[in-house]
Coordinates of C-alpha atoms in Angstrom, one line a residue:
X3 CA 75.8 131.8 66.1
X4 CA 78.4 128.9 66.0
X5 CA 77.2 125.8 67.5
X6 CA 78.9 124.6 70.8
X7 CA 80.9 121.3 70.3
X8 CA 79.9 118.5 72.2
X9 CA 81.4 116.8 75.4
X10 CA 82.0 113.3 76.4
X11 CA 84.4 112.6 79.8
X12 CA 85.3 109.2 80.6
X13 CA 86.5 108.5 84.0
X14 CA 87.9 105.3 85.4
X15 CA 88.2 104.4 88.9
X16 CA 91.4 104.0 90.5
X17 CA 94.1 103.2 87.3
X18 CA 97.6 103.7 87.1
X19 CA 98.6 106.3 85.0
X20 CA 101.4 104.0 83.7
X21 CA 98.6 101.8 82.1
X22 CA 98.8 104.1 79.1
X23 CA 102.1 104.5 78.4
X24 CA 103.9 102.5 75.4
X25 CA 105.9 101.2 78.4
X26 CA 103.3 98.8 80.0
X27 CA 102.1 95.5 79.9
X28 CA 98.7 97.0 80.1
X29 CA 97.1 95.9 76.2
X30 CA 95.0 98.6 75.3
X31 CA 94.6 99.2 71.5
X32 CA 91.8 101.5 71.8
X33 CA 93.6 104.0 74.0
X34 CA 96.6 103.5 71.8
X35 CA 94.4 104.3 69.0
X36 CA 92.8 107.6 70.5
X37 CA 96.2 108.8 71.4
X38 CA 97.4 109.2 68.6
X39 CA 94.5 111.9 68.6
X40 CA 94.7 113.2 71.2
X41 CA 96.8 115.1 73.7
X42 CA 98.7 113.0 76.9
X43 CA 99.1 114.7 80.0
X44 CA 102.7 113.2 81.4
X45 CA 102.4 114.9 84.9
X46 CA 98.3 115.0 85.6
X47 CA 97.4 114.3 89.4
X48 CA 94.4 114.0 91.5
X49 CA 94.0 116.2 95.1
X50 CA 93.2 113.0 97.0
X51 CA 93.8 109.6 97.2
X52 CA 90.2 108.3 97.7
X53 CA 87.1 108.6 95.2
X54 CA 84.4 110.7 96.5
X55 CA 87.0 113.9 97.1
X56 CA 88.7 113.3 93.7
X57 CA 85.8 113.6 92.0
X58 CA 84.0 116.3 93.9
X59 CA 87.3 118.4 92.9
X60 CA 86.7 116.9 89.0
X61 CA 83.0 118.8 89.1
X62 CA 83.7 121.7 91.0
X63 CA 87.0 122.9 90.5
X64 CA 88.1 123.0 94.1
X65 CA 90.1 121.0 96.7
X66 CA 88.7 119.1 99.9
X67 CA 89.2 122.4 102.0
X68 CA 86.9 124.7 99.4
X69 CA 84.1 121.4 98.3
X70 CA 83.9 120.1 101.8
X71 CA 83.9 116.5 100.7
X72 CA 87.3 114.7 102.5
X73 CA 86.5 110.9 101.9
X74 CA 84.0 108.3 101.0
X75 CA 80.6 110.0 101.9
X76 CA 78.7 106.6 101.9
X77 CA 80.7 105.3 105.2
X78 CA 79.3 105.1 108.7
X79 CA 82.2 107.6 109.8
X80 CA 82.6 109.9 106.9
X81 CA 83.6 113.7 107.9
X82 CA 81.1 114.4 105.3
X83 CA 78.0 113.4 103.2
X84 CA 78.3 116.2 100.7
X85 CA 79.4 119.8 99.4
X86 CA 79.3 123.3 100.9
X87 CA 75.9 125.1 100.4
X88 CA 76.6 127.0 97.8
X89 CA 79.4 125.1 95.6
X90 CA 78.6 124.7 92.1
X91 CA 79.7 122.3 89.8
X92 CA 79.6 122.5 85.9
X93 CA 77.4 120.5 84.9
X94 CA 74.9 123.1 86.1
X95 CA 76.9 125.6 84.0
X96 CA 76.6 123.5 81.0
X97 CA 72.8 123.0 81.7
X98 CA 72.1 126.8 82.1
X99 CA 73.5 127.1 78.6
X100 CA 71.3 124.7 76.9
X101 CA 73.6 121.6 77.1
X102 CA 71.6 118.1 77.0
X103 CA 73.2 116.4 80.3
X104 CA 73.9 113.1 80.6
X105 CA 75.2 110.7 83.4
X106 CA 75.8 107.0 83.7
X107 CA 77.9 105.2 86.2
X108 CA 79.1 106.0 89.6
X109 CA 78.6 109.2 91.3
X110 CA 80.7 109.7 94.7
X111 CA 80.2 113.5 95.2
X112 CA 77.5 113.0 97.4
X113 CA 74.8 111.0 100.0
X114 CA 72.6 114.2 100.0
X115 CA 72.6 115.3 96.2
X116 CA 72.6 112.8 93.1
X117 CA 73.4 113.8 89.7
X118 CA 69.9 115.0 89.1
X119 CA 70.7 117.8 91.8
X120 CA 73.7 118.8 90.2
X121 CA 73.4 120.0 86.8
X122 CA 72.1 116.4 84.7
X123 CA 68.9 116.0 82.5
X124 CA 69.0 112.2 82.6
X125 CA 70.6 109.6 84.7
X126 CA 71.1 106.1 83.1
X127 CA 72.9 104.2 85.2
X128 CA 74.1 105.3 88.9
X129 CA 76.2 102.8 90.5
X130 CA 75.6 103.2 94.0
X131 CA 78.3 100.8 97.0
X132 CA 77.0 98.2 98.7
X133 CA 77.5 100.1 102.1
X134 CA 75.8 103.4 100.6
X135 CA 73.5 104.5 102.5
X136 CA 71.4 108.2 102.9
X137 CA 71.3 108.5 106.4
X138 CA 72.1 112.4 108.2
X139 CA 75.5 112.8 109.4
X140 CA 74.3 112.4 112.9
X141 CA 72.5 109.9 113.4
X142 CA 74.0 106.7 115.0
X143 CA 73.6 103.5 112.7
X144 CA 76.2 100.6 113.4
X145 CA 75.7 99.4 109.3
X146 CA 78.8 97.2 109.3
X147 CA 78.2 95.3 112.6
X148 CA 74.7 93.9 111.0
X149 CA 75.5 93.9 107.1
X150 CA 79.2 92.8 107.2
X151 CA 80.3 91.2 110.5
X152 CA 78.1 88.1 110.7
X153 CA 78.5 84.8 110.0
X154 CA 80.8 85.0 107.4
X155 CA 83.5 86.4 109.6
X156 CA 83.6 83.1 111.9
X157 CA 86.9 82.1 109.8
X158 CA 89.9 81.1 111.5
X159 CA 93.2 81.5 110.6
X160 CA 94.2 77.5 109.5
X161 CA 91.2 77.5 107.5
X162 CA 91.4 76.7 103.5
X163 CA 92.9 79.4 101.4
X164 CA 92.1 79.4 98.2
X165 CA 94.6 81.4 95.6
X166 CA 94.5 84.5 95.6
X167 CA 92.4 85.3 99.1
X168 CA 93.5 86.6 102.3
X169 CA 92.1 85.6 105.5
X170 CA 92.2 87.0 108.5
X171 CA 90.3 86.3 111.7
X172 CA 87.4 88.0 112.5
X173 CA 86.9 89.5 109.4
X174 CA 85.3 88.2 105.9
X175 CA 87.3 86.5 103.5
X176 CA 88.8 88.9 101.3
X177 CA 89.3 87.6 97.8
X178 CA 91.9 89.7 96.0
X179 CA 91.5 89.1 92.5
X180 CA 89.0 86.6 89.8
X181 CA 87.2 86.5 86.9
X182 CA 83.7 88.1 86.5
X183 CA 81.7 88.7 83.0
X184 CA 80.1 92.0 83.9
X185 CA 82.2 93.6 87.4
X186 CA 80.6 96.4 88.8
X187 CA 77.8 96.6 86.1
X188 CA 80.5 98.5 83.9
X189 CA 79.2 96.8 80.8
X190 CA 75.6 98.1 81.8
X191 CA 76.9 101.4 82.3
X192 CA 78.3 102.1 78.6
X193 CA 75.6 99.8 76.8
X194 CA 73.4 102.5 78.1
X195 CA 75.6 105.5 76.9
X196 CA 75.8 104.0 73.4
X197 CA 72.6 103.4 73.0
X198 CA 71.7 107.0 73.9
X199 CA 74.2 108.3 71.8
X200 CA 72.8 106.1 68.5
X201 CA 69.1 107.7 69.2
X202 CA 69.8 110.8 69.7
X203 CA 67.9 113.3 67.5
X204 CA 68.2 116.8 69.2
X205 CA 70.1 119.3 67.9
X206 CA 71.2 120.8 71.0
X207 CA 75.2 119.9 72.3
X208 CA 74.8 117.3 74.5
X209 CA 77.7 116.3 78.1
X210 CA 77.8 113.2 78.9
X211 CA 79.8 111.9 81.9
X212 CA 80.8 108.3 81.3
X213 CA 81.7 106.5 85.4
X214 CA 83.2 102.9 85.4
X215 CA 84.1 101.4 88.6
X216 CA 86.9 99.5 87.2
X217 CA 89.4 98.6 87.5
X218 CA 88.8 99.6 91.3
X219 CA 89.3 96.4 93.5
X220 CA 88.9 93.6 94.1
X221 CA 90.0 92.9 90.5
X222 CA 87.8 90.8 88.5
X223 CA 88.3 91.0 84.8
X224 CA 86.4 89.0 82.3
X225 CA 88.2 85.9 81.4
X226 CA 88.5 87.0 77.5
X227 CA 90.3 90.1 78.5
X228 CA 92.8 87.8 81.3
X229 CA 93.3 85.4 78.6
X230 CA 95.3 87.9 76.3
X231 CA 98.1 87.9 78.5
X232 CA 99.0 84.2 79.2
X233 CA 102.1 84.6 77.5
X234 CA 102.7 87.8 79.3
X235 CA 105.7 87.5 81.8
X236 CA 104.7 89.9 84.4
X237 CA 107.5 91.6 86.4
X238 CA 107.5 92.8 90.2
X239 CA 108.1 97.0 89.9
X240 CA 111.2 98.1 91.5
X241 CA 110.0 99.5 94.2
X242 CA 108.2 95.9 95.6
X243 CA 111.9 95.5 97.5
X244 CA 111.3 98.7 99.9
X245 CA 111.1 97.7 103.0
X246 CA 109.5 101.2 104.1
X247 CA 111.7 100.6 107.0
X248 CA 112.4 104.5 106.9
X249 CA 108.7 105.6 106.0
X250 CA 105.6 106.1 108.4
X251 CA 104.7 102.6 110.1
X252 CA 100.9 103.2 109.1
X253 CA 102.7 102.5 105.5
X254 CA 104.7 99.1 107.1
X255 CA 100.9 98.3 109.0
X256 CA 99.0 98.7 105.4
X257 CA 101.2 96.7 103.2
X258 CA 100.9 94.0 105.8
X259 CA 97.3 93.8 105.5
X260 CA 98.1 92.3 101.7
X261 CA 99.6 88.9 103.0
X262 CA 100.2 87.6 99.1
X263 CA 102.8 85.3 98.0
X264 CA 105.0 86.9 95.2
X265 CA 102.8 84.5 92.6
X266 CA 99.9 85.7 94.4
X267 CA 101.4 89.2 93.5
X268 CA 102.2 88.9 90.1
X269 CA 98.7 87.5 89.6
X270 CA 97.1 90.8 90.5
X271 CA 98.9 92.6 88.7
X272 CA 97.7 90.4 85.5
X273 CA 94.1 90.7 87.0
X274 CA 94.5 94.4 87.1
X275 CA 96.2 94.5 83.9
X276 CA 93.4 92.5 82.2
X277 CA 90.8 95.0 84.2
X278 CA 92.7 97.6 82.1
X279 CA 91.9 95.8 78.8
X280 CA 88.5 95.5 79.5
X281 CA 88.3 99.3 80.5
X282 CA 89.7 100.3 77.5
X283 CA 87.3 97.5 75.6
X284 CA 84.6 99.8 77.0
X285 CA 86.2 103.1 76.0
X286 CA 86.7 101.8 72.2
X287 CA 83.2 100.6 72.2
X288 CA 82.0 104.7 73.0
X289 CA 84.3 106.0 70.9
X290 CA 83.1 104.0 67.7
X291 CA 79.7 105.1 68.8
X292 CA 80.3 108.2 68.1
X293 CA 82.4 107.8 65.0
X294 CA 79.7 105.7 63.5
X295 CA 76.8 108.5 64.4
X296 CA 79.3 111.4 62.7
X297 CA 79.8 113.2 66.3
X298 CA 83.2 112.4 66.8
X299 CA 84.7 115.0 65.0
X300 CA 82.3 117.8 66.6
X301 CA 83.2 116.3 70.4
X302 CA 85.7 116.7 73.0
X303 CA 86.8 113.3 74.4
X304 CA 88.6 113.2 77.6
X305 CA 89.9 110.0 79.1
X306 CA 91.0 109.9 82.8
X307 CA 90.6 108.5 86.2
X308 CA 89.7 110.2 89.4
X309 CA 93.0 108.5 91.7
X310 CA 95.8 105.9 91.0
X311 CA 96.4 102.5 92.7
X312 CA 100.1 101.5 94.2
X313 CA 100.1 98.3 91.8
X314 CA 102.6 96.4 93.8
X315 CA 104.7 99.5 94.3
X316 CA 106.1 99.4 97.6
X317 CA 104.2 96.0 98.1
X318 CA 100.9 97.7 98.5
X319 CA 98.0 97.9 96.7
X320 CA 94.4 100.0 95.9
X321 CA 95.1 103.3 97.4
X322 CA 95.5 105.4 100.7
X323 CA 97.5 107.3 103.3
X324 CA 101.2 105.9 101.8
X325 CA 101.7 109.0 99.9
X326 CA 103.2 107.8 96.8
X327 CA 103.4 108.4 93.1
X328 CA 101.0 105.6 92.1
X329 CA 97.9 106.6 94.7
X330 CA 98.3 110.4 92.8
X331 CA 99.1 110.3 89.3
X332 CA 96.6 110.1 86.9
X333 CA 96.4 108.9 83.1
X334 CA 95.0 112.1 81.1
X335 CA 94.0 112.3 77.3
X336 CA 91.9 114.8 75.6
X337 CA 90.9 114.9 71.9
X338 CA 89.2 117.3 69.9
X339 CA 88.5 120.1 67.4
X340 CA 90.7 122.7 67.0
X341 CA 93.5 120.9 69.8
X342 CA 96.9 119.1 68.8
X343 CA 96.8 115.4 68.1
X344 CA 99.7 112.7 68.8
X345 CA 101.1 115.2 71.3
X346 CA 102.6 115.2 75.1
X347 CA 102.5 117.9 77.6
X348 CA 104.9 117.5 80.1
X349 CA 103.2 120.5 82.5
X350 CA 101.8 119.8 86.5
X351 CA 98.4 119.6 85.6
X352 CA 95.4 118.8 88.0
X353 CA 92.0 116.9 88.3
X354 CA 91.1 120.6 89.3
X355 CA 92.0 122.1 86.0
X356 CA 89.2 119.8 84.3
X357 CA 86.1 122.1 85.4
X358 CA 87.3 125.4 84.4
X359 CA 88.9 123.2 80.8
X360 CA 85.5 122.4 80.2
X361 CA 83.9 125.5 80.4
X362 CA 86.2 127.3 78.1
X363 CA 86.0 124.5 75.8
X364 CA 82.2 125.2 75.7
X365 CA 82.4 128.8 75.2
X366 CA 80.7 129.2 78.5
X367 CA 81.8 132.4 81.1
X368 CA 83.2 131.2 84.5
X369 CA 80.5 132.4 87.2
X370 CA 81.9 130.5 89.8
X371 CA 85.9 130.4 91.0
X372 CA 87.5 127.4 90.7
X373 CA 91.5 126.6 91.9
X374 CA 92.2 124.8 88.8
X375 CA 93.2 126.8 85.7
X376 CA 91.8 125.9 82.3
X377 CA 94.1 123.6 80.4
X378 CA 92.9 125.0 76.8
X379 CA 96.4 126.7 76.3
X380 CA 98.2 123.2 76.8
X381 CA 95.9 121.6 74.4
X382 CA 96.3 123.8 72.1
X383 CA 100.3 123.9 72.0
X384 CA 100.7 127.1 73.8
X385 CA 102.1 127.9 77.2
X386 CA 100.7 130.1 79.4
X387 CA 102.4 132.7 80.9
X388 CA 102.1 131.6 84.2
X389 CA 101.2 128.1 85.5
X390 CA 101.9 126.1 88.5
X391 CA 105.4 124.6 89.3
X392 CA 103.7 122.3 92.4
X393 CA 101.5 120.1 92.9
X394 CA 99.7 120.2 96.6
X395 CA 97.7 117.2 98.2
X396 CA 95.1 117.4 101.0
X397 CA 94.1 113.9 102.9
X398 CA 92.2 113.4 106.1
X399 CA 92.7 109.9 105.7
X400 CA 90.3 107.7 104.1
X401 CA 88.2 105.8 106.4
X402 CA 91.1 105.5 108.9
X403 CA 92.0 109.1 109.8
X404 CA 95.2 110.6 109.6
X405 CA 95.9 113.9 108.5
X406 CA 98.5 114.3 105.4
X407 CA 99.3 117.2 103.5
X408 CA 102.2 117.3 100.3
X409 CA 103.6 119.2 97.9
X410 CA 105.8 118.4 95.2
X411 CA 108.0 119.7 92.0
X412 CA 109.7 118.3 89.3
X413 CA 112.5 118.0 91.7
X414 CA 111.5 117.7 95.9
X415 CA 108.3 115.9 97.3
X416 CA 107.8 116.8 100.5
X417 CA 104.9 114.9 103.0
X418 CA 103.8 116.5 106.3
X419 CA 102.3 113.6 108.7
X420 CA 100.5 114.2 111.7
X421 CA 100.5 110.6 112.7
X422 CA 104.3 110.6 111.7
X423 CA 107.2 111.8 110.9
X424 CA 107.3 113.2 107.8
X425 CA 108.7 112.6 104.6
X426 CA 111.1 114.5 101.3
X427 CA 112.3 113.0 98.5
X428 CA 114.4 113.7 95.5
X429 CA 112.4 113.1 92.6
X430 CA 115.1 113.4 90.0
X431 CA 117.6 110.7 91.3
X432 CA 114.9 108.6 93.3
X433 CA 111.7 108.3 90.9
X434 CA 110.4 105.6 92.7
X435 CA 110.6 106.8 96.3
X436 CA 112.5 104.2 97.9
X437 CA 114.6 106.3 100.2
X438 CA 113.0 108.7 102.4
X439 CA 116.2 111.2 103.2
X440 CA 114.1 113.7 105.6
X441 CA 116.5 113.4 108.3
X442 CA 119.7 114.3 106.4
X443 CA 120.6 117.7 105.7
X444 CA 118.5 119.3 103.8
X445 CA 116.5 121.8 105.8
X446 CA 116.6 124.4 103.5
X447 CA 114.1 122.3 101.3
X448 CA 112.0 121.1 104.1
X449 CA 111.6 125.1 105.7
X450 CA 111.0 125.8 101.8
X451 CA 108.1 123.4 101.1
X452 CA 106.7 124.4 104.3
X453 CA 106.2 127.8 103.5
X454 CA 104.6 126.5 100.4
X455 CA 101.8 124.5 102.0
X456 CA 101.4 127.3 104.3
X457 CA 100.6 129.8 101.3
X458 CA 98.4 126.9 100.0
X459 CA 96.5 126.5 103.0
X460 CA 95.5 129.8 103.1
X461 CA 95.0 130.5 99.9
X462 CA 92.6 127.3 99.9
X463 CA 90.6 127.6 103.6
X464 CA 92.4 125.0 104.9
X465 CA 92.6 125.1 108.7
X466 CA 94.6 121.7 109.4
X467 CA 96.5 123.3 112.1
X468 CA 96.3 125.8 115.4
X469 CA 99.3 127.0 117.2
X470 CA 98.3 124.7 120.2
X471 CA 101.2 123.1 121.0
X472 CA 100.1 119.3 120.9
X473 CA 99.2 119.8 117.3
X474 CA 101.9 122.0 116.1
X475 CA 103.7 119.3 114.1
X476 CA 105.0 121.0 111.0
X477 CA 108.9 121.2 111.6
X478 CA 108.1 125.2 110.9
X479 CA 104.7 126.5 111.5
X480 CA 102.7 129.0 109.6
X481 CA 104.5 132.3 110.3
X482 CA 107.2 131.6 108.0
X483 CA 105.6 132.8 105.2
X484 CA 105.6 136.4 106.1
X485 CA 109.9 136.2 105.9
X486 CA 108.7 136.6 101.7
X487 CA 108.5 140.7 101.4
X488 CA 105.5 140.0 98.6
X489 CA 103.4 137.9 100.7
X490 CA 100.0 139.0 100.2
X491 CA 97.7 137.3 102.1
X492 CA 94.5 139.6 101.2
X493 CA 95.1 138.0 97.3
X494 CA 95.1 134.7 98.4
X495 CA 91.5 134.2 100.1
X496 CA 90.0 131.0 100.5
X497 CA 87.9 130.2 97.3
X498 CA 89.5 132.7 95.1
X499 CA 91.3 130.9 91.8
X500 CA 95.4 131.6 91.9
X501 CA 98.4 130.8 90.3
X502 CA 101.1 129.2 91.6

């Protein structure tokens, strides 16, 4: 019998997917390295804007609607500590089929389950938030009002700022970017994985699921990695001039939470840039691991993130409700036996797609439906048949509610806000989504994404709407979908795996 290839998946947290391209300041000569080995997704994008439902899609296949996890599940008012009853994911798969399971590095699925639930032999390293906590879902527990709002919020606004820090009364001093040798433990994280990898003995394939935290904010790089770019002239994007003047005010009310001067903007982007290095530092450092051990050649790599971060786009940073390009796109590579090397793939591709990708890669039988499709045919060269022409998003907000639901093409992005009115741009001759043209004339687009989400929401369980008319927002409501003579609702039940 022919002896299943090995697995390794390396997930950032929270990089721009520009940070890969030849384009960017970002210096990365690892990544540039592996590319050329590997294949670059051009359009990949994540369901959510936050961690914990980005990821619970990665492992199970599914959006927020079908996993049940809708934002950070570690946070006194989460919708949500954890998954369905009865949602795999696939590491499980890969366990029932005799794979050696590995994690290290931050988790985010769940409060209720850890890896060790979920399909993983060994955990080396979890990283776990400062504010997570396993309490039940309903159980009253102030956390923040004794753990953050203490002394350290008795500030006032004329106090000393130091570079680089925003202050503002009543809350603690938030420091926006530094320098730290080790941030989030990252370091720790892969020392751990490499040092597995160079004792391992057994014969059987092994997964492992590699986690960092950066370059999540705040950002703290290591000096060595901020140094390389002191001759780097950083530029402000194009989009830092949008006023947002004709975009949702919770946009406006978020961006002035980052009260920066334009150095104090240009030196996060630096700090984030130089996070980038060191992430990549870290990547090189596993994938020399596993050339020096001989594996490399018998293992599928996969570098990717779980959500983006607006780097100065629009003047905003981290990630959100502002439903742009930067919170959604992801940076995707994946190497391998038997898949094309140097090679781009220009296809709408998912964080979804990853679970059902992995199980075909490990000659293992799908027991569980997923609504990502397996992404072996793009790696390989080959087109399928049929594959998706939009990307959907579903957002309940992160810990600030507000329920958000998009879809987009190569050509119209369309944003349905509850809290607001809602947005549709022209992708082709406005890439950077600086002018929001929703209330010119193009209803014909707007009734036509509509009927899309619709069809998505059903297809997908996702009850975000009743025909009550206080919450009736959607310029057309649910019923337009049967005006399509091969609307089949029956085919499209909530759970079931579907093509676009």
């Amino acid at each position: 019998m022919k002896k299943k290839k090995n697995i390794l998946v390396f997930m950032t947290d929270q990089q721009n997917a520009e940070t890969i391209y030849d384009r960017s300041a970002a210096i990365t000569p690892n990544i540039d390295k592996f590319r050329k080995r590997a294949v670059r997704f051009d359009n990949a994008y994540t369901t959510s804007p936050h961690c914990c439902p980005s990821r619970a899609g990665f492992f199970s296949g599914l959006y927020p609607s079908q996993h049940n996890v809708w934002n950070n599940v570690e946070v006194d008012n989460t919708l949500s500590r954890g998954l369905f009853d009865g949602i795999k994911l696939f590491p499980q798969s890969l366990k029932e089929a005799g794979y050696s399971t590995i994690f290290a590095g931050k988790w985010h699925v769940s409060s209720n389950e850890g890896p060790l639930d979920r399909g993983f032999d060994k955990v080396l390293r979890e990283y776990v938030s400062n504010y997570g906590r396993m309490e039940p879902l309903n159980k009253p527990y102030f956390h923040d009002w004794d753990e953050v709002y203490d002394d350290k919020t008795k500030i006032k606004l004329d106090d000393t700022k130091d570079f680089g820090e925003i202050i503002r009364e009543g809350y603690p001093k938030y420091k926006q970017f530094g320098v730290e040798e080790n941030p989030f433990g990252d370091s720790d994280t892969v020392n751990l994985v490499c040092k597995d990898i160079k004792n391992r003995e057994l014969d059987e394939p092994f997964f492992y699921y590699v986690g960092t935290t950066g370059p999540h904010d705040p950002y703290f790089p290591p000096q060595r990695f901020l140094d390389l770019y002191k001759d780097v002239k950083i530029e402000l994007p194009e989009s830092f001039a949008d006023d947002m003047i004709d975009k949702p005010a919770l946009y406006r009310r978020t961006r002035d939470c980052f009260k920066l001067t334009e150095q104090e903007q240009k030196e996060s982007i630096k700090r984030y840039l130089a996070f980038i290095s060191y992430e990549d530092s870290l990547f090189g450092q596993i994938v020399d691991t596993l050339e020096e051990k001989g594996l490399f050649d018998d293992t599928y790599v996969m570098y990717l993130t779980d959500h983006g971060d607006y780097l100065a786009n629009h003047r905003l940073w981290a990630k959100g409700l502002p439903c742009f390009e930067e919170a959604y796109r992801i940076p995707v590579l994946v190497a391998g036996p038997g898949l094309q090397k140097n090679s781009s793939c220009d296809s709408l591709v998912s964080i979804v797609d990853f679970a059902p990708t992995i199980l075909e890669l490990a000659n293992i039988k799908q027991d569980f439906k997923t609504q990502g499709d397996s992404l072996v045919p793009l790696l390989k060269g080959e087109q399928p048949e049929y594959w998706r022409t939009e990307i959907f998003t579903q957002t309940n907000g992160n810990e600030i509610y507000g329920i958000q639901r998009a879809v987009w093409n190569k050509k119209w992005k369309y944003v349905l806000n509850t809290f607001d009115y809602d947005e549709l741009y022209d992708r082709e001759n406005d890439p950077n989504e600086m002018n929001n043209i929703i209330n010119e004339d193009h209803e014909d687009v707007v009734k036509d994404m509509c009927k899309k989400l619709w069809k998505f929401a059903r297809q997908t369980g996702d009850s975000f709407t009743c025909p009550y008319i206080m919450v009736s927002l959607a310029p057309y409501g649910p019923g337009i979908v049967w005006e399509d003579e091969d609307w089949d609702p029956i085919s499209s039940l909530p759970g079931e795996k579907t093509r676009n």
